[in-house]
Short mmCIF file of C-alpha atoms in Angstrom, two decimals:
data_model
loop_
_atom_site.label_atom_id
_atom_site.label_comp_id
_atom_site.label_asym_id
_atom_site.label_seq_id
_atom_site.Cartn_x
_atom_site.Cartn_y
_atom_site.Cartn_z
CA MET G 532 132.17 81.87 -20.18
CA SER G 533 135.14 81.68 -18.24
CA ALA G 534 138.89 80.83 -18.86
CA ILE G 535 139.96 77.36 -17.18
CA ALA G 536 142.92 75.29 -17.27
CA VAL G 537 143.40 72.29 -19.51
CA VAL G 538 146.51 69.87 -20.69
CA LEU G 539 147.00 69.99 -24.16
CA ASN G 540 149.78 67.54 -25.22
CA GLY G 541 150.62 67.39 -21.69
CA GLU G 542 151.67 70.77 -21.52
CA HIS G 543 149.75 73.68 -19.81
CA ALA G 544 146.89 75.59 -22.03
CA ASN G 545 143.94 77.94 -21.42
CA ALA G 546 140.77 77.58 -22.53
CA ASP G 547 137.17 78.82 -22.64
CA ASP G 548 134.67 76.44 -21.09
CA ALA G 549 132.32 78.08 -23.60
CA ALA G 550 134.16 77.67 -26.55
CA GLY G 551 133.76 74.71 -29.18
CA LEU G 552 136.73 72.25 -29.39
CA SER G 553 137.13 72.97 -32.97
CA ASP G 554 137.31 76.50 -32.22
CA LEU G 555 139.75 76.24 -29.33
CA LEU G 556 142.24 74.09 -31.58
CA ARG G 557 142.27 76.68 -34.16
CA GLN G 558 143.24 78.66 -31.19
CA TRP G 559 146.03 76.75 -30.29
CA GLY G 560 147.58 76.62 -33.80
CA TYR G 561 145.95 73.40 -35.33
CA ALA G 562 145.26 75.09 -38.52
CA GLY G 563 144.22 71.77 -40.83
CA ASP G 564 147.13 71.48 -42.78
CA PHE G 565 147.71 67.68 -41.90
CA PRO G 566 144.94 65.61 -40.54
CA PHE G 567 144.81 65.25 -36.56
CA ALA G 568 142.54 63.16 -34.45
CA VAL G 569 141.71 64.59 -30.90
CA ALA G 570 140.73 62.51 -27.99
CA VAL G 571 139.76 64.19 -24.69
CA ASP G 572 140.44 62.19 -21.26
CA GLY G 573 141.25 59.30 -23.10
CA LYS G 574 138.50 59.15 -25.12
CA LEU G 575 138.15 59.51 -29.00
CA VAL G 576 136.18 62.63 -30.33
CA PRO G 577 135.39 62.25 -33.80
CA ALA G 578 135.84 64.96 -35.83
CA PRO G 579 131.77 65.96 -36.53
CA GLN G 580 131.60 66.14 -32.61
CA LEU G 581 134.80 68.65 -32.28
CA GLU G 582 132.31 71.89 -32.61
CA GLN G 583 130.05 70.93 -30.12
CA THR G 584 132.31 69.30 -27.40
CA ARG G 585 133.11 72.17 -24.36
CA LEU G 586 136.12 71.32 -21.98
CA SER G 587 136.19 71.51 -18.33
CA ALA G 588 139.13 72.21 -16.10
CA GLY G 589 141.68 70.01 -15.99
CA ALA G 590 140.31 68.36 -18.99
CA GLN G 591 143.08 66.08 -20.93
CA VAL G 592 143.30 67.31 -24.22
CA GLU G 593 145.52 64.81 -26.94
CA VAL G 594 146.12 66.11 -30.40
CA ILE G 595 147.05 63.36 -32.61
CA ALA G 596 148.57 63.14 -35.58
CA LEU G 597 150.67 60.76 -38.02
CA ARG G 598 154.46 60.36 -37.31
CA GLN G 599 157.18 58.19 -38.30
CA GLY G 600 156.73 54.52 -37.41
CA GLY G 601 158.22 51.13 -38.17
CA MET H 49 151.87 31.63 -59.86
CA SER H 50 153.76 34.67 -61.28
CA PRO H 51 156.43 35.71 -58.76
CA ASP H 52 155.00 39.28 -59.52
CA ALA H 53 151.56 38.18 -58.54
CA PRO H 54 150.10 40.92 -55.96
CA LEU H 55 149.88 39.99 -51.91
CA ALA H 56 146.17 39.78 -51.30
CA VAL H 57 145.64 41.33 -47.87
CA ALA H 58 142.95 43.19 -46.04
CA GLY H 59 140.77 43.57 -48.77
CA ALA H 60 143.82 44.77 -51.04
CA GLN H 61 146.05 43.86 -53.57
CA LEU H 62 149.77 45.01 -52.77
CA ARG H 63 152.25 45.39 -55.51
CA SER H 64 155.11 44.28 -53.56
CA ARG H 65 156.06 41.57 -50.83
CA LEU H 66 158.27 44.18 -48.97
CA LEU H 67 156.44 46.30 -46.48
CA LEU H 68 158.49 49.40 -45.35
CA GLY H 69 158.71 51.15 -41.78
CA THR H 70 159.26 55.29 -42.37
CA ALA H 71 161.38 55.67 -38.80
CA ARG H 72 164.73 56.27 -37.89
CA TYR H 73 165.98 57.64 -41.35
CA PRO H 74 168.74 60.20 -41.86
CA SER H 75 166.31 63.03 -43.48
CA PRO H 76 162.82 63.03 -44.78
CA ALA H 77 164.87 62.80 -48.30
CA ALA H 78 166.51 59.81 -47.76
CA LEU H 79 163.13 58.28 -46.59
CA ALA H 80 161.44 59.35 -49.73
CA ALA H 81 164.28 57.96 -52.07
CA SER H 82 164.26 55.04 -49.95
CA ILE H 83 160.40 54.41 -50.64
CA ALA H 84 161.39 55.36 -54.30
CA ALA H 85 163.96 52.34 -54.51
CA ALA H 86 162.14 49.94 -52.41
CA GLN H 87 158.61 50.45 -54.19
CA PRO H 88 157.13 48.96 -51.12
CA GLY H 89 153.50 47.46 -50.75
CA ALA H 90 152.74 49.58 -47.57
CA LEU H 91 154.11 51.89 -45.31
CA THR H 92 154.13 51.65 -41.77
CA VAL H 93 153.55 54.82 -39.85
CA ALA H 94 152.76 55.86 -35.77
CA LEU H 95 150.29 58.07 -34.24
CA ARG H 96 151.77 60.22 -31.59
CA ARG H 97 151.44 63.96 -30.33
CA ALA H 98 150.95 66.30 -33.17
CA GLY H 99 154.22 68.68 -33.44
CA PRO H 100 155.90 70.30 -35.60
CA GLY H 101 157.02 69.15 -39.22
CA GLY H 102 153.66 67.15 -39.24
CA ALA H 103 152.52 68.41 -42.38
CA ASP H 104 155.69 67.71 -44.17
CA PHE H 105 155.74 64.07 -42.96
CA TYR H 106 152.36 63.52 -44.02
CA SER H 107 152.37 64.92 -47.31
CA LEU H 108 155.31 63.00 -47.89
CA VAL H 109 153.85 59.73 -46.90
CA ARG H 110 150.68 60.66 -48.81
CA ASP H 111 152.51 60.94 -51.97
CA ALA H 112 154.26 57.93 -51.57
CA GLY H 113 152.05 55.89 -53.94
CA CYS H 114 151.40 53.06 -51.33
CA PRO H 115 148.56 52.31 -48.71
CA LEU H 116 149.55 53.59 -45.36
CA LEU H 117 149.59 51.09 -42.40
CA PRO H 118 149.28 52.67 -38.84
CA ASN H 119 150.67 50.75 -35.71
CA THR H 120 150.22 50.97 -32.34
CA ALA H 121 154.20 50.93 -31.33
CA GLY H 122 154.29 52.04 -27.53
CA CYS H 123 150.80 50.41 -26.24
CA ARG H 124 151.25 47.71 -23.36
CA THR H 125 147.55 46.72 -22.84
CA ALA H 126 144.79 45.63 -24.83
CA ASP H 127 143.07 49.04 -23.82
CA GLU H 128 145.97 51.24 -25.04
CA ALA H 129 145.85 49.61 -28.24
CA VAL H 130 142.51 49.63 -28.87
CA ALA H 131 142.00 53.42 -28.00
CA CYS H 132 145.13 53.64 -30.16
CA ALA H 133 143.42 51.83 -33.30
CA LYS H 134 140.15 54.02 -32.90
CA LEU H 135 142.28 57.34 -33.23
CA SER H 136 144.07 55.91 -36.09
CA ARG H 137 140.86 55.29 -38.05
CA GLU H 138 139.56 58.58 -37.10
CA LEU H 139 142.98 59.99 -38.65
CA LEU H 140 143.80 57.73 -41.67
CA ASP H 141 140.36 56.98 -42.36
CA THR H 142 141.57 53.04 -42.65
CA SER H 143 140.60 49.97 -40.94
CA TRP H 144 143.68 48.89 -41.32
CA ILE H 145 145.82 48.48 -37.81
CA LYS H 146 149.29 47.02 -37.16
CA LEU H 147 148.80 45.76 -33.79
CA GLU H 148 151.46 45.67 -31.23
CA VAL H 149 150.82 45.16 -27.63
CA ILE H 150 154.45 45.25 -26.18
CA GLY H 151 155.24 42.92 -23.12
CA ASP H 152 158.94 43.41 -22.14
CA ASP H 153 160.75 46.55 -22.63
CA ASP H 154 164.22 45.00 -23.12
CA THR H 155 163.15 42.51 -25.91
CA LEU H 156 160.05 44.21 -27.04
CA GLN H 157 158.26 41.11 -27.69
CA PRO H 158 154.56 40.63 -27.85
CA GLU H 159 152.39 40.52 -24.43
CA PRO H 160 150.31 37.49 -26.29
CA PHE H 161 147.34 37.80 -23.90
CA GLY H 162 146.66 41.40 -24.33
CA LEU H 163 147.68 41.00 -28.12
CA LEU H 164 144.71 38.36 -28.72
CA ALA H 165 142.23 40.35 -26.43
CA ALA H 166 142.75 43.18 -28.80
CA ALA H 167 142.58 41.42 -31.84
CA GLU H 168 139.42 39.85 -30.78
CA ARG H 169 138.12 43.12 -29.75
CA LEU H 170 139.42 44.85 -33.14
CA VAL H 171 138.12 42.44 -35.37
CA ALA H 172 134.50 42.69 -33.73
CA ASP H 173 134.83 46.15 -34.27
CA GLY H 174 135.48 46.09 -38.11
CA PHE H 175 139.54 46.59 -38.07
CA ALA H 176 141.76 44.69 -40.19
CA VAL H 177 144.17 43.62 -37.84
CA TRP H 178 147.85 42.96 -38.83
CA ALA H 179 148.95 41.60 -35.43
CA TYR H 180 152.81 41.54 -34.50
CA ALA H 181 153.87 38.27 -32.88
CA THR H 182 156.26 36.10 -32.19
CA GLU H 183 156.79 32.76 -33.97
CA ASP H 184 154.99 30.72 -31.43
CA LEU H 185 152.87 28.40 -33.72
CA VAL H 186 149.76 28.29 -30.82
CA LEU H 187 149.81 32.23 -30.51
CA CYS H 188 149.81 32.61 -34.27
CA ARG H 189 147.11 30.09 -34.58
CA ARG H 190 145.26 32.12 -31.98
CA LEU H 191 145.77 35.11 -34.10
CA HIS H 192 144.51 33.58 -37.13
CA GLU H 193 141.43 31.84 -36.14
CA ALA H 194 140.63 35.45 -34.14
CA GLY H 195 140.27 36.60 -37.84
CA CYS H 196 143.36 38.90 -38.09
CA ALA H 197 143.93 39.73 -41.65
CA ALA H 198 147.73 39.06 -40.82
CA VAL H 199 149.70 37.31 -38.97
CA MET H 200 153.36 38.84 -38.37
CA PRO H 201 156.09 36.88 -36.54
CA TRP H 202 158.99 38.55 -35.69
CA GLY H 203 162.06 36.88 -37.23
CA SER H 204 164.10 38.34 -34.32
CA PRO H 205 163.79 41.64 -31.79
CA ILE H 206 162.80 44.47 -33.34
CA GLY H 207 165.40 46.65 -34.62
CA SER H 208 168.15 43.81 -33.48
CA GLY H 209 169.14 42.88 -37.08
CA ALA H 210 169.75 39.50 -35.80
CA GLY H 211 168.09 37.77 -38.71
CA ILE H 212 165.46 35.29 -38.75
CA ALA H 213 166.64 32.99 -34.90
CA HIS H 214 164.59 30.30 -35.42
CA PRO H 215 163.57 29.44 -39.31
CA ASP H 216 162.08 25.79 -38.45
CA ARG H 217 159.43 27.73 -36.60
CA LEU H 218 158.57 29.47 -39.58
CA VAL H 219 158.40 26.52 -41.78
CA ALA H 220 156.18 25.17 -39.09
CA LEU H 221 153.53 28.12 -39.49
CA ARG H 222 153.64 27.71 -43.27
CA GLU H 223 152.70 24.14 -42.97
CA ARG H 224 150.23 24.32 -40.16
CA LEU H 225 148.51 27.62 -41.35
CA PRO H 226 148.29 27.36 -44.60
CA ASP H 227 145.55 29.78 -45.34
CA ALA H 228 147.10 32.71 -43.11
CA VAL H 229 148.90 35.67 -44.45
CA LEU H 230 152.28 35.51 -42.63
CA ILE H 231 154.55 38.61 -42.70
CA VAL H 232 157.73 38.46 -41.01
CA ASP H 233 157.96 41.67 -39.12
CA ALA H 234 161.28 42.37 -36.92
CA GLY H 235 164.81 41.64 -36.94
CA ILE H 236 165.44 41.46 -40.57
CA GLY H 237 168.96 42.99 -40.90
CA ARG H 238 170.34 42.16 -44.64
CA PRO H 239 168.85 41.09 -47.88
CA SER H 240 169.68 38.13 -47.27
CA ASP H 241 167.17 37.65 -44.34
CA ALA H 242 164.46 38.82 -46.01
CA ALA H 243 165.15 36.33 -49.14
CA ALA H 244 165.44 33.72 -46.55
CA ALA H 245 162.42 34.64 -44.69
CA MET H 246 160.59 34.36 -48.27
CA GLU H 247 161.93 31.28 -49.57
CA LEU H 248 160.50 29.60 -46.48
CA GLY H 249 156.91 30.74 -47.87
CA MET H 250 156.24 33.80 -45.82
CA ASP H 251 154.49 36.22 -47.95
CA ALA H 252 155.75 39.28 -46.96
CA VAL H 253 158.16 40.83 -44.96
CA LEU H 254 158.09 44.28 -42.84
CA LEU H 255 161.40 45.94 -42.28
CA ASN H 256 162.58 49.43 -41.08
CA THR H 257 165.91 49.75 -39.55
CA ALA H 258 168.09 47.66 -42.04
CA VAL H 259 167.23 50.26 -44.47
CA ALA H 260 166.66 53.49 -42.34
CA GLN H 261 170.29 53.29 -41.09
CA ALA H 262 172.29 51.95 -43.71
CA GLN H 263 174.78 53.79 -44.87
CA ASP H 264 172.88 54.40 -48.20
CA PRO H 265 169.88 53.73 -47.53
CA PRO H 266 168.18 54.18 -50.98
CA LEU H 267 170.70 51.38 -52.15
CA MET H 268 169.68 49.16 -49.47
CA ALA H 269 165.95 49.61 -50.22
CA ALA H 270 166.76 48.41 -53.71
CA ALA H 271 168.58 45.52 -52.25
CA PHE H 272 165.68 44.19 -50.14
CA ARG H 273 163.62 44.90 -52.87
CA ASP H 274 165.32 42.56 -55.12
CA ALA H 275 165.92 40.03 -52.20
CA VAL H 276 162.26 39.65 -51.31
CA ALA H 277 161.36 39.47 -55.04
CA ALA H 278 164.05 36.46 -55.42
CA GLY H 279 163.11 34.94 -52.48
CA ARG H 280 159.62 34.54 -53.59
CA ALA H 281 160.10 33.12 -56.55
CA ALA H 282 162.69 30.72 -55.18
CA TRP H 283 159.40 29.65 -52.78
CA LEU H 284 157.45 29.51 -55.66
CA ALA H 285 160.14 27.34 -57.88
CA GLY H 286 160.48 25.02 -54.93
CA THR H 287 163.99 24.57 -53.41
CA VAL H 288 165.69 21.40 -53.33
CA PRO H 289 165.84 19.11 -49.73
CA ARG H 290 168.82 19.64 -48.09
CA LEU H 291 170.96 16.47 -47.82
CA GLU H 292 173.70 15.24 -45.20
CA HIS H 293 176.29 14.38 -48.07
CA ALA H 294 177.15 15.35 -51.33
CA GLN H 295 175.64 14.59 -54.42
CA PRO H 296 177.37 15.29 -57.84
CA SER H 297 175.79 17.61 -60.10
CA THR H 298 177.79 16.41 -62.92
CA PRO H 299 176.75 12.73 -64.00
CA PRO H 300 179.60 10.48 -62.94
CA ILE H 301 178.76 8.19 -66.38
CA ASP H 302 181.28 7.97 -69.30
CA VAL H 303 183.95 9.91 -67.44
CA PRO H 304 187.00 9.45 -69.67
CA PHE H 305 190.11 8.77 -67.67
CA TRP H 306 190.53 10.96 -64.67
CA HIS H 307 190.58 7.85 -62.36
CA ALA H 308 193.08 6.41 -64.03
CA ALA H 309 196.47 6.80 -61.75
CA PRO H 310 198.90 8.85 -63.66
CA ALA H 311 201.15 6.69 -66.26
CA ASN H 312 205.10 6.92 -66.20
CA ALA H 313 207.10 7.18 -69.39
CA GLU H 314 207.11 3.88 -70.24
CA GLY H 315 203.19 3.77 -69.82
CA GLU H 316 202.99 1.57 -66.61
CA ALA H 317 200.59 2.81 -63.84
CA ALA H 318 202.44 4.47 -61.21
CA PRO H 319 202.63 2.59 -57.50
#
């Protein structure tokens, strides 16, 4: 395993290329107290696939949640 | 038909024909109180990068007791809107999507070609599409024919509060698309605007800023609730046609004496 740099919601973040995305999300503070959806490089990663998903260096990770809207 | 009958749209029966946005309120408490006063048929929400306060907002809208309608606000192309819709389906486990594909940053009017393309793709993918459109008859007809659950012509530009700019076009939409669910979305500034839209036969109105930015949002929410109900009842009751001239409402027969000229002291008519 090795440390890689990724982009999390537009900000620099560190990740482990051997860790599953679900574990990485927990490390980044997404504790499951509200629902979120995840896209990597612009593509939705359905919840059942988060555990097996591995990131590569420079991956663009977007964690999306509900917000106020009209 | 009872004016209280629910609105059937996208497989649901909405308890109210007032749909409410959740943005621009002065506080979460004002939003919650406005929802309680409006008793809306649905609440619109957006998708954004997760940040602080996400859990609080989620629990507020989850507990509001009405369905959530996620939007694709900020999308400028069909590809962006389709990707956003898929994220919202993942997030909320709903096939409902308020489809916005914006074509101009000043007017925030829809980009009609991308809008129709996105609507067709999303309908084919099983989404119930609520399409934000202008009041252009051909665009709205194409969206309806594409299988959109609701077609949502604007009253006037988003957030402008300018009301119903072209009521004649809404009349034409109602006449030409009798089976479409038509919801005026955007531009509603006052309860009288909402009532006017409903009087023209729109099935519902969707508004946000007019309540959220009012001096007293919950009081304004209640005013809109009543205005929408009044406009709906008026449409069902059938409004009288406009006339170019007066028509006395009191019957002109059997008028006692007011047409007679005043008499003088000798009982003679004045000159």
